[in-house]
mmCIF file of C-alpha atoms and ligand atoms in Angstrom:
data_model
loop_
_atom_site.group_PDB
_atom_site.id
_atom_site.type_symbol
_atom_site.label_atom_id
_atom_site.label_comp_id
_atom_site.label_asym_id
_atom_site.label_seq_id
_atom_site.Cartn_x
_atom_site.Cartn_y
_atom_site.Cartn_z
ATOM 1 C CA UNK A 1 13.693 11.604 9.915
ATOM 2 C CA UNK A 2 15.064 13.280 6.825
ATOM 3 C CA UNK A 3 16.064 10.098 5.991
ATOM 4 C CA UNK A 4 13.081 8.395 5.893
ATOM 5 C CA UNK A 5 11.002 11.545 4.171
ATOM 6 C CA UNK A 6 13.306 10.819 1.556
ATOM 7 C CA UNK A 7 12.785 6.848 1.166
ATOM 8 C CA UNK A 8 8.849 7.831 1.440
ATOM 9 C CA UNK A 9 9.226 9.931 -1.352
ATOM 10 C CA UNK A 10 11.274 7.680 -3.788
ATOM 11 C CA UNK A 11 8.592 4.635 -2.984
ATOM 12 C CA UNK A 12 5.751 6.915 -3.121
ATOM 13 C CA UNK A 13 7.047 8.708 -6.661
ATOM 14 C CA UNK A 14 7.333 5.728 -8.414
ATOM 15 C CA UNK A 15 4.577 3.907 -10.533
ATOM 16 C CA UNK A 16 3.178 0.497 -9.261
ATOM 17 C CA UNK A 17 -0.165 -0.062 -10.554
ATOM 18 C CA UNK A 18 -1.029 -3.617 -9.302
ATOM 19 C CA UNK A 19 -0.184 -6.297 -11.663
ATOM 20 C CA UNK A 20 2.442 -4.016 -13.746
ATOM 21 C CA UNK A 21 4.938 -3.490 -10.595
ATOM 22 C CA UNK A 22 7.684 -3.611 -12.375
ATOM 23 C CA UNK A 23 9.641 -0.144 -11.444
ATOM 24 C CA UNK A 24 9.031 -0.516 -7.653
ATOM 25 C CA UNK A 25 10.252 -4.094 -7.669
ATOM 26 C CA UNK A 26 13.244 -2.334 -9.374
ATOM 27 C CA UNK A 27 12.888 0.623 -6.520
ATOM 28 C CA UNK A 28 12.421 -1.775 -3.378
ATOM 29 C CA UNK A 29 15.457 -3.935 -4.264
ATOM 30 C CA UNK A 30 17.608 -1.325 -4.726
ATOM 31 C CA UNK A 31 16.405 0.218 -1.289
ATOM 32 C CA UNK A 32 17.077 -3.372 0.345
ATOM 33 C CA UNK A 33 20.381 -4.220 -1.216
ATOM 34 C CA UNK A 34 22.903 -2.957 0.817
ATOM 35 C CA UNK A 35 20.547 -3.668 4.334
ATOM 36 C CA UNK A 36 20.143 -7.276 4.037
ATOM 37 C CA UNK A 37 23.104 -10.513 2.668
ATOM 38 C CA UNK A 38 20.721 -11.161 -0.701
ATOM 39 C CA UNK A 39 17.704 -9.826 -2.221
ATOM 40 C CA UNK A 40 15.998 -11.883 -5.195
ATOM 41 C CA UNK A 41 12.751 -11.462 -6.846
ATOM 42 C CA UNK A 42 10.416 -13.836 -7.941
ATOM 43 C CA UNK A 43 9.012 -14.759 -11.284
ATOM 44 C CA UNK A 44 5.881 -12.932 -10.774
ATOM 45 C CA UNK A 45 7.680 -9.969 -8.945
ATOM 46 C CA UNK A 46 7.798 -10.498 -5.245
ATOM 47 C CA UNK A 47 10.869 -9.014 -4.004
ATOM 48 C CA UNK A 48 12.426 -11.231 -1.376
ATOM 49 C CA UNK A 49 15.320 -9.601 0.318
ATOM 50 C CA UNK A 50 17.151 -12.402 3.484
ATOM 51 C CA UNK A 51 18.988 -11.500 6.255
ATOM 52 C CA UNK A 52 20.322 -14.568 8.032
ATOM 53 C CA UNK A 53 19.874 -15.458 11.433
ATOM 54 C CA UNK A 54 22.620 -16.908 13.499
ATOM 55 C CA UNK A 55 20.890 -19.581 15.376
ATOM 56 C CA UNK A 56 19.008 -22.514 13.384
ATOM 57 C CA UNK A 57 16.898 -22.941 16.302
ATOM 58 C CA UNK A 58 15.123 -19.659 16.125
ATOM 59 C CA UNK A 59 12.175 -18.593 14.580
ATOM 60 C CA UNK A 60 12.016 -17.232 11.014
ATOM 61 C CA UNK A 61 10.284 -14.014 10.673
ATOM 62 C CA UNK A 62 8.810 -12.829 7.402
ATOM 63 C CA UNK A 63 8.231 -9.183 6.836
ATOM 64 C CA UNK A 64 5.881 -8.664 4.121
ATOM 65 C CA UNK A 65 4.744 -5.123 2.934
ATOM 66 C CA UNK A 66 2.347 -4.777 -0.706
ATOM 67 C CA UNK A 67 4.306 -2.679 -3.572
ATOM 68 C CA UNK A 68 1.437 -2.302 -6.066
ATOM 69 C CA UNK A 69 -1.232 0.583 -5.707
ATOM 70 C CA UNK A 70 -5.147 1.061 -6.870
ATOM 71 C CA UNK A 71 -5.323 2.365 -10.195
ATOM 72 C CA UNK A 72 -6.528 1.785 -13.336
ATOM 73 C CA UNK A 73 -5.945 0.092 -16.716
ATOM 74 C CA UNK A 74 -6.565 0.641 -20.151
ATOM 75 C CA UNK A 75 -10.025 -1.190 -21.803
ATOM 76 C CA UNK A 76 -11.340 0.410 -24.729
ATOM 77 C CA UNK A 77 -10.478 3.206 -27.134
ATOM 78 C CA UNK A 78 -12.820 5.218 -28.856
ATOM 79 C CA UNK A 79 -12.892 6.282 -32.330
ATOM 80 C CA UNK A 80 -12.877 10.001 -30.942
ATOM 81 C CA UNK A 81 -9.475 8.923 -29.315
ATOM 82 C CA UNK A 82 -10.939 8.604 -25.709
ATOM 83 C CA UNK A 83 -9.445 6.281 -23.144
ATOM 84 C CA UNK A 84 -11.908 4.068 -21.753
ATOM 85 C CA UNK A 85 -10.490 2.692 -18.021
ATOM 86 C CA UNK A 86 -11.383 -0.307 -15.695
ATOM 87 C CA UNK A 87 -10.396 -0.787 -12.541
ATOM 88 C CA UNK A 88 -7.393 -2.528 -11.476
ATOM 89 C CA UNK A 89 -8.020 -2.432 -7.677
ATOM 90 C CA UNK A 90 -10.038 -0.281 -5.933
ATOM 91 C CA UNK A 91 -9.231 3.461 -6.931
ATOM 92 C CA UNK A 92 -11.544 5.974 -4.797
ATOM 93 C CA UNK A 93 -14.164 5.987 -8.065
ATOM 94 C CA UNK A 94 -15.325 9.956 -5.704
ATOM 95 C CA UNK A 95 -11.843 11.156 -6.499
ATOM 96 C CA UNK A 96 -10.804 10.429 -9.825
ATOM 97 C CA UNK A 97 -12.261 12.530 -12.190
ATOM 98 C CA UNK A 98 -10.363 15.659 -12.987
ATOM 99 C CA UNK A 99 -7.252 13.822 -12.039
ATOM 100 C CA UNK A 100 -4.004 13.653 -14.282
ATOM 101 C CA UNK A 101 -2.894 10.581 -14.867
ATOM 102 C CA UNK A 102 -0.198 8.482 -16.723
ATOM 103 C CA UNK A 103 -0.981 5.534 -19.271
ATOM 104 C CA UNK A 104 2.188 3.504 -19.216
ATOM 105 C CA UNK A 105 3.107 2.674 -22.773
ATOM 106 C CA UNK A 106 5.582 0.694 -24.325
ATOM 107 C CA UNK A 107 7.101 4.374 -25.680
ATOM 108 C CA UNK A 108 7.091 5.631 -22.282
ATOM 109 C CA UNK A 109 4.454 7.305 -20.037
ATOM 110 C CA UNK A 110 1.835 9.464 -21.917
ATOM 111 C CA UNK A 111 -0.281 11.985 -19.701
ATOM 112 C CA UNK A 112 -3.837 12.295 -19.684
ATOM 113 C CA UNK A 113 -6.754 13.616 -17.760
ATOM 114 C CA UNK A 114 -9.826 11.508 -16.498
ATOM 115 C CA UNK A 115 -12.876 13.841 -17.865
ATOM 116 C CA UNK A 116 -14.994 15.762 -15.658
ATOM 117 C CA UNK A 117 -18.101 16.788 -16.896
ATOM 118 C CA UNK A 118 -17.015 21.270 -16.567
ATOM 119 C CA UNK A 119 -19.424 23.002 -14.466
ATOM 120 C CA UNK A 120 -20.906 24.710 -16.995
ATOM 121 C CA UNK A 121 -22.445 22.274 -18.304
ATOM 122 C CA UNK A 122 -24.548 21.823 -14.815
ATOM 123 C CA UNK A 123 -25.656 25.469 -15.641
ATOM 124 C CA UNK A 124 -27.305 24.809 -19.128
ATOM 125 C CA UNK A 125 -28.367 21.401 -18.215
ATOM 126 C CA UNK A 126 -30.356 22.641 -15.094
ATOM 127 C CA UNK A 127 -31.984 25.516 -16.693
ATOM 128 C CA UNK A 128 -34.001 23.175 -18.946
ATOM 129 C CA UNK A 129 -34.513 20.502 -16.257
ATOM 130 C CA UNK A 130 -34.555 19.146 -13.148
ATOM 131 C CA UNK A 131 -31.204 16.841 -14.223
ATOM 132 C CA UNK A 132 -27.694 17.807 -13.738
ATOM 133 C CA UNK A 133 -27.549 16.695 -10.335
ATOM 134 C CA UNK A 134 -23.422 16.045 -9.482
ATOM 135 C CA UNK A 135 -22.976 12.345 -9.064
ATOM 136 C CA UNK A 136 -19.826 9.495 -9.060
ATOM 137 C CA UNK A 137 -19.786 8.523 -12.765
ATOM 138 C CA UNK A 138 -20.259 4.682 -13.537
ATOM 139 C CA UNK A 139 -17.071 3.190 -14.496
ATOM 140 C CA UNK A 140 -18.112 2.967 -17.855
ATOM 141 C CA UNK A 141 -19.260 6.537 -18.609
ATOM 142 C CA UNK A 142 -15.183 7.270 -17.485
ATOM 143 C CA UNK A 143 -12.870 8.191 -20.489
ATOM 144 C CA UNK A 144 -9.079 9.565 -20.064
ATOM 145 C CA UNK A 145 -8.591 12.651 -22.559
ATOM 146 C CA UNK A 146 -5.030 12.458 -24.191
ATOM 147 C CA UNK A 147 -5.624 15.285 -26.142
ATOM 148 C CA UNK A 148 -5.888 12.590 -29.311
ATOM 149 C CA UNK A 149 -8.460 13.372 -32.115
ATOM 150 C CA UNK A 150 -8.785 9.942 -33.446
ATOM 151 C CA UNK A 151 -8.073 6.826 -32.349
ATOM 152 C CA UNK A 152 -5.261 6.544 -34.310
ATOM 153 C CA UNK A 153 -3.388 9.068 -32.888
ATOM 154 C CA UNK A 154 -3.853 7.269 -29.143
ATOM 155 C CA UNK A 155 -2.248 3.942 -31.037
ATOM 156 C CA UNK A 156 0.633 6.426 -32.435
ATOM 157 C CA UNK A 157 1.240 7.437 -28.749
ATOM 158 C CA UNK A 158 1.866 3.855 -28.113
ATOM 159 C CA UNK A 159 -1.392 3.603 -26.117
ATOM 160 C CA UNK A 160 -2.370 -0.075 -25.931
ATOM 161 C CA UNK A 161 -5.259 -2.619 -24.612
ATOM 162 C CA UNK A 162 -3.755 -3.322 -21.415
ATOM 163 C CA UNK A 163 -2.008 -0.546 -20.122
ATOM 164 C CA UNK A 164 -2.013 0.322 -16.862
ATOM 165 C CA UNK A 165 -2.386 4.164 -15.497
ATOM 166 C CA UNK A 166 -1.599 5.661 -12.392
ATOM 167 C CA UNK A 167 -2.370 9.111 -11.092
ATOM 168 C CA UNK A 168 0.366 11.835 -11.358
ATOM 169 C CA UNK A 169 1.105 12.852 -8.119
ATOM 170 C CA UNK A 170 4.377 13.440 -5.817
ATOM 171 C CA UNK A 171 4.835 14.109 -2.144
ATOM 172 C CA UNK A 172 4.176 17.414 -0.569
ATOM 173 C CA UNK A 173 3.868 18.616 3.292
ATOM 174 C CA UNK A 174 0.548 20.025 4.627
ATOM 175 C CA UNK A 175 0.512 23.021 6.845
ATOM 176 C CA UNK A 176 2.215 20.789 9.431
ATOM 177 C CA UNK A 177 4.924 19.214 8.281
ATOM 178 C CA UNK A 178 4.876 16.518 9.765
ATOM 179 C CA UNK A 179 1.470 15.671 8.007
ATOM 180 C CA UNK A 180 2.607 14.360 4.215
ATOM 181 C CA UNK A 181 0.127 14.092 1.501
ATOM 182 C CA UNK A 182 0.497 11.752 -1.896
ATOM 183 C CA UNK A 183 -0.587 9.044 -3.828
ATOM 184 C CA UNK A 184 -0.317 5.384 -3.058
ATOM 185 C CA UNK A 185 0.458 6.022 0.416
ATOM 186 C CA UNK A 186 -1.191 2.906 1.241
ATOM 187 C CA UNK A 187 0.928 1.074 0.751
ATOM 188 C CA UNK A 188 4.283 2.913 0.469
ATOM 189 C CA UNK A 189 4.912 4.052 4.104
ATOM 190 C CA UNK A 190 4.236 1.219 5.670
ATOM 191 C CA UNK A 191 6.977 -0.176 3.064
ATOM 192 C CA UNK A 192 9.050 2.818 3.750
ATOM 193 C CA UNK A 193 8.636 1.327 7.768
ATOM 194 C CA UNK A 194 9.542 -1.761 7.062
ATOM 195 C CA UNK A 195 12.570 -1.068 4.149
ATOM 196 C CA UNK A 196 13.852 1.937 6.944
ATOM 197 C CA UNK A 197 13.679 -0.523 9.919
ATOM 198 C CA UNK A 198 16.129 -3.104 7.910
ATOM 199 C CA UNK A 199 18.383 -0.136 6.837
ATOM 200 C CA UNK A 200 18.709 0.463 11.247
ATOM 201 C CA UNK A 201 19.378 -3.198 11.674
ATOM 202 C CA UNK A 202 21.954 -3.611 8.870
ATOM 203 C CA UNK A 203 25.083 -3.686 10.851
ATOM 204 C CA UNK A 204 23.290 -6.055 13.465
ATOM 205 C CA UNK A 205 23.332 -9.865 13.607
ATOM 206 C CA UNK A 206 20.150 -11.696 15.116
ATOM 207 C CA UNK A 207 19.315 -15.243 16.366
ATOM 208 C CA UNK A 208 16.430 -15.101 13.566
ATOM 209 C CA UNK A 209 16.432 -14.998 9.837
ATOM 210 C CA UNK A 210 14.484 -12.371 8.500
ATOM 211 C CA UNK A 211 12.896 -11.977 5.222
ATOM 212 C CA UNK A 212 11.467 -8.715 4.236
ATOM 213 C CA UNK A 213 9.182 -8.887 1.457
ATOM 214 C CA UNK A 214 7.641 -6.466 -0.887
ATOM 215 C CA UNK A 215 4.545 -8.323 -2.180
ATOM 216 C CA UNK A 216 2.946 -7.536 -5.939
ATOM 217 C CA UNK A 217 -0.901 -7.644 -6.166
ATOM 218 C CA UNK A 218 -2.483 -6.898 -2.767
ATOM 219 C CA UNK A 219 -4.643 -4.921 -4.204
ATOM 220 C CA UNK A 220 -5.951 -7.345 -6.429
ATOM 221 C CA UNK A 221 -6.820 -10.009 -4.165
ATOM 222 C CA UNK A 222 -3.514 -10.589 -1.840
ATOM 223 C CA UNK A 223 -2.086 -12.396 -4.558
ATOM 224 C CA UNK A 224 1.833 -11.806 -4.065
ATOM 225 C CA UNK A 225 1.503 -12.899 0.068
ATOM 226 C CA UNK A 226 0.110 -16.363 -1.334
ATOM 227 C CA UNK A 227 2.903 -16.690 -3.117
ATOM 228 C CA UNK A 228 5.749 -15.983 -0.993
ATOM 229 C CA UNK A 229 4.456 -17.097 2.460
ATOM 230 C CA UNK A 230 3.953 -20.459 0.803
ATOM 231 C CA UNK A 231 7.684 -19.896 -1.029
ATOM 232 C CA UNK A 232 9.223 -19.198 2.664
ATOM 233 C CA UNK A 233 7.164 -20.950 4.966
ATOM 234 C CA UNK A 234 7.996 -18.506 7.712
ATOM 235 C CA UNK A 235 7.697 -19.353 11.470
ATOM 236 C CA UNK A 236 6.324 -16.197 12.149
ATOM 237 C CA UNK A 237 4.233 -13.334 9.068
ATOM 238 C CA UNK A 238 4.421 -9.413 9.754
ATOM 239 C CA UNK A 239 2.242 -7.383 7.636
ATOM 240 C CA UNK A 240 2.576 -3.909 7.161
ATOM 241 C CA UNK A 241 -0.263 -1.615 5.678
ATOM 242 C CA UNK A 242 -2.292 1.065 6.544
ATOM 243 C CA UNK A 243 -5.379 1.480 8.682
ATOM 244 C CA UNK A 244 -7.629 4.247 8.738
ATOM 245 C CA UNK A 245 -8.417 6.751 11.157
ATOM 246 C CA UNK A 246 -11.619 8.092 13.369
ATOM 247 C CA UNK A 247 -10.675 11.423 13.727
ATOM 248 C CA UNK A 248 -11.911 13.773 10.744
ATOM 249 C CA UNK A 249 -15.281 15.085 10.957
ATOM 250 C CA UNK A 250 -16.582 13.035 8.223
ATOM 251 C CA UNK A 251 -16.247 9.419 10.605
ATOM 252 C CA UNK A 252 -17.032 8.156 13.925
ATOM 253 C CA UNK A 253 -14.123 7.347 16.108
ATOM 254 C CA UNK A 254 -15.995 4.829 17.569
ATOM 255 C CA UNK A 255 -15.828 2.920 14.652
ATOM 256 C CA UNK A 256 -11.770 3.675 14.227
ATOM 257 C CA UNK A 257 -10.817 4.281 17.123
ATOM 258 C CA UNK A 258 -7.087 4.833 15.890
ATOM 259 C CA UNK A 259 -5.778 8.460 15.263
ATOM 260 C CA UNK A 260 -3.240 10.369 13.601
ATOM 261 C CA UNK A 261 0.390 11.121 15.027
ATOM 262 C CA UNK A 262 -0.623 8.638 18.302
ATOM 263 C CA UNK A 263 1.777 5.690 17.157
ATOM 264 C CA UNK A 264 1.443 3.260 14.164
ATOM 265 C CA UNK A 265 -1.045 0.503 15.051
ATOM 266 C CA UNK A 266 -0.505 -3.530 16.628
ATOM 267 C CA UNK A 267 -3.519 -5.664 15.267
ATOM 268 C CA UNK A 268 -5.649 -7.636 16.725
ATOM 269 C CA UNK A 269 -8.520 -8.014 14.902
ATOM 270 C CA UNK A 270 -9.520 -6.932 11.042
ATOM 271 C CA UNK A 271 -12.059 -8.790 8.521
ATOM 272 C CA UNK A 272 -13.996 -7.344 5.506
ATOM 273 C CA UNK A 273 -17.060 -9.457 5.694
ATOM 274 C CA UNK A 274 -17.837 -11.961 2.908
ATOM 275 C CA UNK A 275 -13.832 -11.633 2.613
ATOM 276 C CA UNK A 276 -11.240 -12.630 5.151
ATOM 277 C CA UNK A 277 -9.438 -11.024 8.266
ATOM 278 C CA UNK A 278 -7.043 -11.449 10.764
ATOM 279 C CA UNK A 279 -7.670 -12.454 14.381
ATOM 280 C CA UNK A 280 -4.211 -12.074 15.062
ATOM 281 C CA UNK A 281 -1.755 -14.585 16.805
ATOM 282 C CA UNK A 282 -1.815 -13.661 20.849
ATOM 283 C CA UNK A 283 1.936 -14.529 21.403
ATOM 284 C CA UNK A 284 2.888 -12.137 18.494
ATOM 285 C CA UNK A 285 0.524 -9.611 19.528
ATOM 286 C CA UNK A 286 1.757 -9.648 23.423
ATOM 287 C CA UNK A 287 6.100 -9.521 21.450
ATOM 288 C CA UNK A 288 4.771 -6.505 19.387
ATOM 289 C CA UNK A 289 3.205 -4.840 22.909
ATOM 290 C CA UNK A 290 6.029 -5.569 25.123
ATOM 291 C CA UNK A 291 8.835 -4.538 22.646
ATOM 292 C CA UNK A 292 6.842 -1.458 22.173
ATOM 293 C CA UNK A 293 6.179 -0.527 25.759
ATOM 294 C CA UNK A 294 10.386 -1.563 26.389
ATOM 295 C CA UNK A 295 11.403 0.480 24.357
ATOM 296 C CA UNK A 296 8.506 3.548 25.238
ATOM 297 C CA UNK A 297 7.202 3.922 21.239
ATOM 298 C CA UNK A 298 3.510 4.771 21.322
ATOM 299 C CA UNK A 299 1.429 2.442 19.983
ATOM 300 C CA UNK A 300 -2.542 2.461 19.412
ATOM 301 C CA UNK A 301 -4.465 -1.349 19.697
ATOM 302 C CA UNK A 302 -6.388 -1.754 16.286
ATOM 303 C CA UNK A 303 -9.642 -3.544 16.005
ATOM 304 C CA UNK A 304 -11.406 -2.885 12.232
ATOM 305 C CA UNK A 305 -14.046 -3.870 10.530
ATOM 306 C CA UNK A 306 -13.862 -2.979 6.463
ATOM 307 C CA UNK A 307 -10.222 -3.529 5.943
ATOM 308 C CA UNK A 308 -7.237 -6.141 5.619
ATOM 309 C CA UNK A 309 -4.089 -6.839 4.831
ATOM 310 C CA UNK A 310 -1.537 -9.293 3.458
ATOM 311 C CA UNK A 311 -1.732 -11.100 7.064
ATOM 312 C CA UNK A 312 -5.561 -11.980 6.238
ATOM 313 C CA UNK A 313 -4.807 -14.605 3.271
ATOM 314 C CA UNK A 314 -0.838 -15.157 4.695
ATOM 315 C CA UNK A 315 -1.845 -16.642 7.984
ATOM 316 C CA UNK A 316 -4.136 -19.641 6.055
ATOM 317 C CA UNK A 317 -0.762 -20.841 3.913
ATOM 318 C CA UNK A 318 0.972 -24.071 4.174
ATOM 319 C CA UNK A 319 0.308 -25.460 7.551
ATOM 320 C CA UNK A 320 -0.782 -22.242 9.059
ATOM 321 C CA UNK A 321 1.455 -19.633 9.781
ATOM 322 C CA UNK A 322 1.416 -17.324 12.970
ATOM 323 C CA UNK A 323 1.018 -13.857 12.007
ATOM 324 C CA UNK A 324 0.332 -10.319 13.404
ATOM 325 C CA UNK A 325 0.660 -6.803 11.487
ATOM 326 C CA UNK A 326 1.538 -3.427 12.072
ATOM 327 C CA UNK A 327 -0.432 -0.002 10.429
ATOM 328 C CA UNK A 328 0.411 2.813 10.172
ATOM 329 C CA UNK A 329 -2.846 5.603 10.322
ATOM 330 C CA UNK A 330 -3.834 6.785 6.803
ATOM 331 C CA UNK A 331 -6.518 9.450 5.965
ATOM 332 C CA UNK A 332 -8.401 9.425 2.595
ATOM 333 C CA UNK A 333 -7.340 5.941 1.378
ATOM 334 C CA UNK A 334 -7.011 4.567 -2.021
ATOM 335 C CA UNK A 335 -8.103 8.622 -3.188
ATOM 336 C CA UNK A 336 -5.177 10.707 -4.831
ATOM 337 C CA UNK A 337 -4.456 12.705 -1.766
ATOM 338 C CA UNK A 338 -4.081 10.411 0.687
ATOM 339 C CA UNK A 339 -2.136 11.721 4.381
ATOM 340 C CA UNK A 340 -0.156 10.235 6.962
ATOM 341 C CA UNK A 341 1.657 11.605 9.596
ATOM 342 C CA UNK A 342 5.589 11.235 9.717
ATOM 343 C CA UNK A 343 6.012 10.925 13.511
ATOM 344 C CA UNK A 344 3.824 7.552 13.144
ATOM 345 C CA UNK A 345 6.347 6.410 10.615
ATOM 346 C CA UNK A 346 9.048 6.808 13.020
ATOM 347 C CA UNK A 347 7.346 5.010 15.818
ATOM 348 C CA UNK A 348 6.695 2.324 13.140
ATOM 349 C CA UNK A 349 10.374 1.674 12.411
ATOM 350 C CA UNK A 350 11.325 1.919 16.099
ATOM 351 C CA UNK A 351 8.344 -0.656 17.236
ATOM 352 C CA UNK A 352 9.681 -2.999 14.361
ATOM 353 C CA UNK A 353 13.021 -2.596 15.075
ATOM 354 C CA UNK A 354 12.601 -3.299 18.824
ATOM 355 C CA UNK A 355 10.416 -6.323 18.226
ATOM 356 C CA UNK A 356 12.956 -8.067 16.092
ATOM 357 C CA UNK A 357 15.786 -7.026 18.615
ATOM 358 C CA UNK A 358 13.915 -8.612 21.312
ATOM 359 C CA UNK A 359 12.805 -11.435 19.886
ATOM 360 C CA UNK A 360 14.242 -14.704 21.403
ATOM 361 C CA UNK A 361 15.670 -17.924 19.623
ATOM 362 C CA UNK A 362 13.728 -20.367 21.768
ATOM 363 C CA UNK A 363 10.072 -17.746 21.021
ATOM 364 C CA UNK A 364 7.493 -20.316 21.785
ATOM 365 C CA UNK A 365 4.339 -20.076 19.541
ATOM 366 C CA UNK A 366 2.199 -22.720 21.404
ATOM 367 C CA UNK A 367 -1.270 -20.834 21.934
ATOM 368 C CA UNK A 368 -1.744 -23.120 25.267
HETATM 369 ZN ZN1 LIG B 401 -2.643 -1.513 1.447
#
C-alpha cells in the first residue's frame, strides 16, 4: 500500500492541465517503463506503453486512463497586471476563488492567487444596501493576482496568452488515513490503479497483449481516447476514472448509489444527456464480476447519470470496440480538495489484475 500512496502522490503532484500534459506524459512513462516491453507516446501526447501477449489468437486489451486535469488557462491581462482565466475543462467554478495557483510560463511556474472578493467588503457593501449577497463569480469577473502592478511586469514574469494554470496543491491524509485528499484526483488514482496493476503483472506473461494508455484531453471532450483507440484498434477498451459517491449529506444515495471504501466500481451504465455514455459490453461486464468475485475483491455495480468516461466516445471507434470501465469512488470532483479512499485503490489494482489474469485466449465477444 505504501507503494501505491507513493505512485498516487507523484501522479497527483505533477501539473497536467488538459491540453498542456506535457510533465505527466513525462511522469506516466517513466512509471510504465520498466512494467511493460515498450512505451511510446504519440504526437499529440498519448502515452502508449505494450506488453505483448503470447498467443496471436487472443484478444487485445486496451487500458486507457485520462492524464490531463480541469483547470484553467490564461486569456487576458489587464493593464493593472491582473490575470484574466478561462476555462480549460470544467474546474469546480464554487471552489476556485481564494485558491493558489500556478501559471505555467515559459520561465518556469509563477504563483498566483484567484481573487476573492475579502469579507470585509460584504460588511461596507451591506450597510448601504441590500447587495453583497455571496455568489459564484462569472468567469469573466475572475482575475489571478500575481502580485504584478502593471501589465508589464506579468509579461516580465514570462506570463503569456495561452498559459495554462493549475491549482497548487499536494497530497495529504484526512483524519483517517486511509481517506487521501488532493487535486486532480480524478483522474490520477484511477491512473495510479491502472500504472500499479501493470507494475504487479510485470514479471508475468499473458495470452493477451495489453496496452495501457494514459490519454491527454479527457477533459476537454475525450479527445486523446479518439485517438488511440482508433491508433490500436483494441479487441477489448478498459476505462479507468472516477465516479462519485451518495454518501455525504449534501447527495442522495439513491441517485449514487456507490460509496466510499466499499470497492472501486464495474460499469454498466453512464451517459451525460445531450452527451454520450456507456451501456457497457455484457461479456466484459460478467469477466470484470467473475474475476472480482474469484478472487473475493469487493466491488460496487455502477449505474450514473451526469458522468462519463473515456469508454463513452472509445466504444463508437473504428468498427466498434467492446468496452467496459472501472471507477474508483471520488468525493468533491473537479474542486481542489477532492478525496478518495486508499483501500478502494487497492481493490482497484487487485480487480484489474485478476481480470487480465483470467482472461482467456479464445474470450468470445459475440453478444448472442
Ligand atoms: Zn476523469
Amino acid at each position: 500500500m505504501a507503494e501505491l500512496v507513493e505512485l498516487l502522490r507523484r501522479l497527483a503532484e505533477t501539473p497536467g492541465v488538459a491540453g498542456f500534459e506535457e510533465e505527466m506524459m513525462l511522469r506516466t512513462r517513466a512509471e510504465l517503463e520498466d512494467a511493460v516491453d515498450e512505451v511510446r507516446i504519440d504526437n499529440w501526447g498519448n502515452v502508449i506503453g505494450t506488453k505483448r501477449g503470447s498467443d496471436a489468437r487472443a484478444p487485445s486489451v486496451m487500458l486507457a486512463a485520462h492524464i490531463d486535469e480541469p483547470a484553467l488557462i490564461v486569456k487576458y491581462i489587464d493593464d493593472a497586471g491582473f490575470i484574466r482565466p478561462e476555462r480549460q475543462g470544467f474546474p469546480h467554478m464554487l471552489a476556485l476563488s481564494g485558491e493558489r495557483v500556478l501559471i505555467h510560463t515559459g520561465k518556469g511556474p509563477v504563483r498566483g492567487v484567484v481573487g476573492l472578493k475579502g469579507l470585509h467588503m460584504f460588511y461596507l457593501e451591506s450597510s448601504i444596501s441590500a447587495s453583497g449577497k455571496m455568489e459564484v463569480p462569472a468567469m469573466r469577473d475572475m482575475y489571478i493576482d500575481v502580485g504584478a502592478e502593471s501589465r508589464a511586469q506579468v509579461l516580465e514574469m514570462g506570463i503569456d496568452v495561452g498559459n495554462p494554470i493549475s491549482l497548487e496543491r499536494g497530497i495529504s491524509f484526512l483524519g483517517n488515513p486511509s481517506y487521501v485528499t488532493g487535486k486532480a484526483l480524478d483522474n490520477r488514482a484511477p491512473l495510479a490503479v491502472m500504472l500499479e496493476a501493470m507494475n504487479r503483472l510485470s514479471g508475468e506473461v499473458l495470452p493477451s497483449t495489453i496496452y495501457a494508455v494514459g490519454t491527454v484531453m479527457e477533459e476537454i471532450g475525450h479527445r486523446g481516447i479518439i485517438m488511440s483507440a482508433y491508433q490500436l484498434s483494441p479487441s477489448i477498451l478498459l476505462a479507468f476514472d472516477i465516479t462519485v459517491c451518495g454518501d455525504t449529506p449534501d447527495a442522495h444515495i439513491a441517485d449514487f448509489p456507490h460509496r466510499m471504501g466499499h470497492g472501486p466500481t464495474v460499469k454498466l451504465m453512464d451517459v451525460i444527456m445531450g452527451a454520450t455514455g456507456l451501456t457497457a459490453h455484457p461479456k466484459i461486464v460478467r469477466w470484470l464480476i467473475d474475476a472480482a468475485e474469484a478472487a473475493g475483491v469487493p466491488y460496487q455495480k455502477e449505474v450514473i447519470m451526469g458522468l462519463n468516461t473515456d469508454a463513452s466516445t472509445g466504444h463508437m471507434q473504428r468498427g466498434g470496440i467492446p468496452a467496459g470501465a472501472i471507477s474508483i469512488p471520488c468525493r468533491y470532483s473537479h474542486g481542489p480538495s477532492e478525496v478518495v479512499n486508499l483501500d478502494d485503490l487497492e481493490n482497484g489494482v487487485r480487480l484489474l489484475v485478476a481480470a487480465l489474469r483470467s482472461l482467456p485466449a479464445d474470450f468470445s465477444l459475440a453478444r448472442v
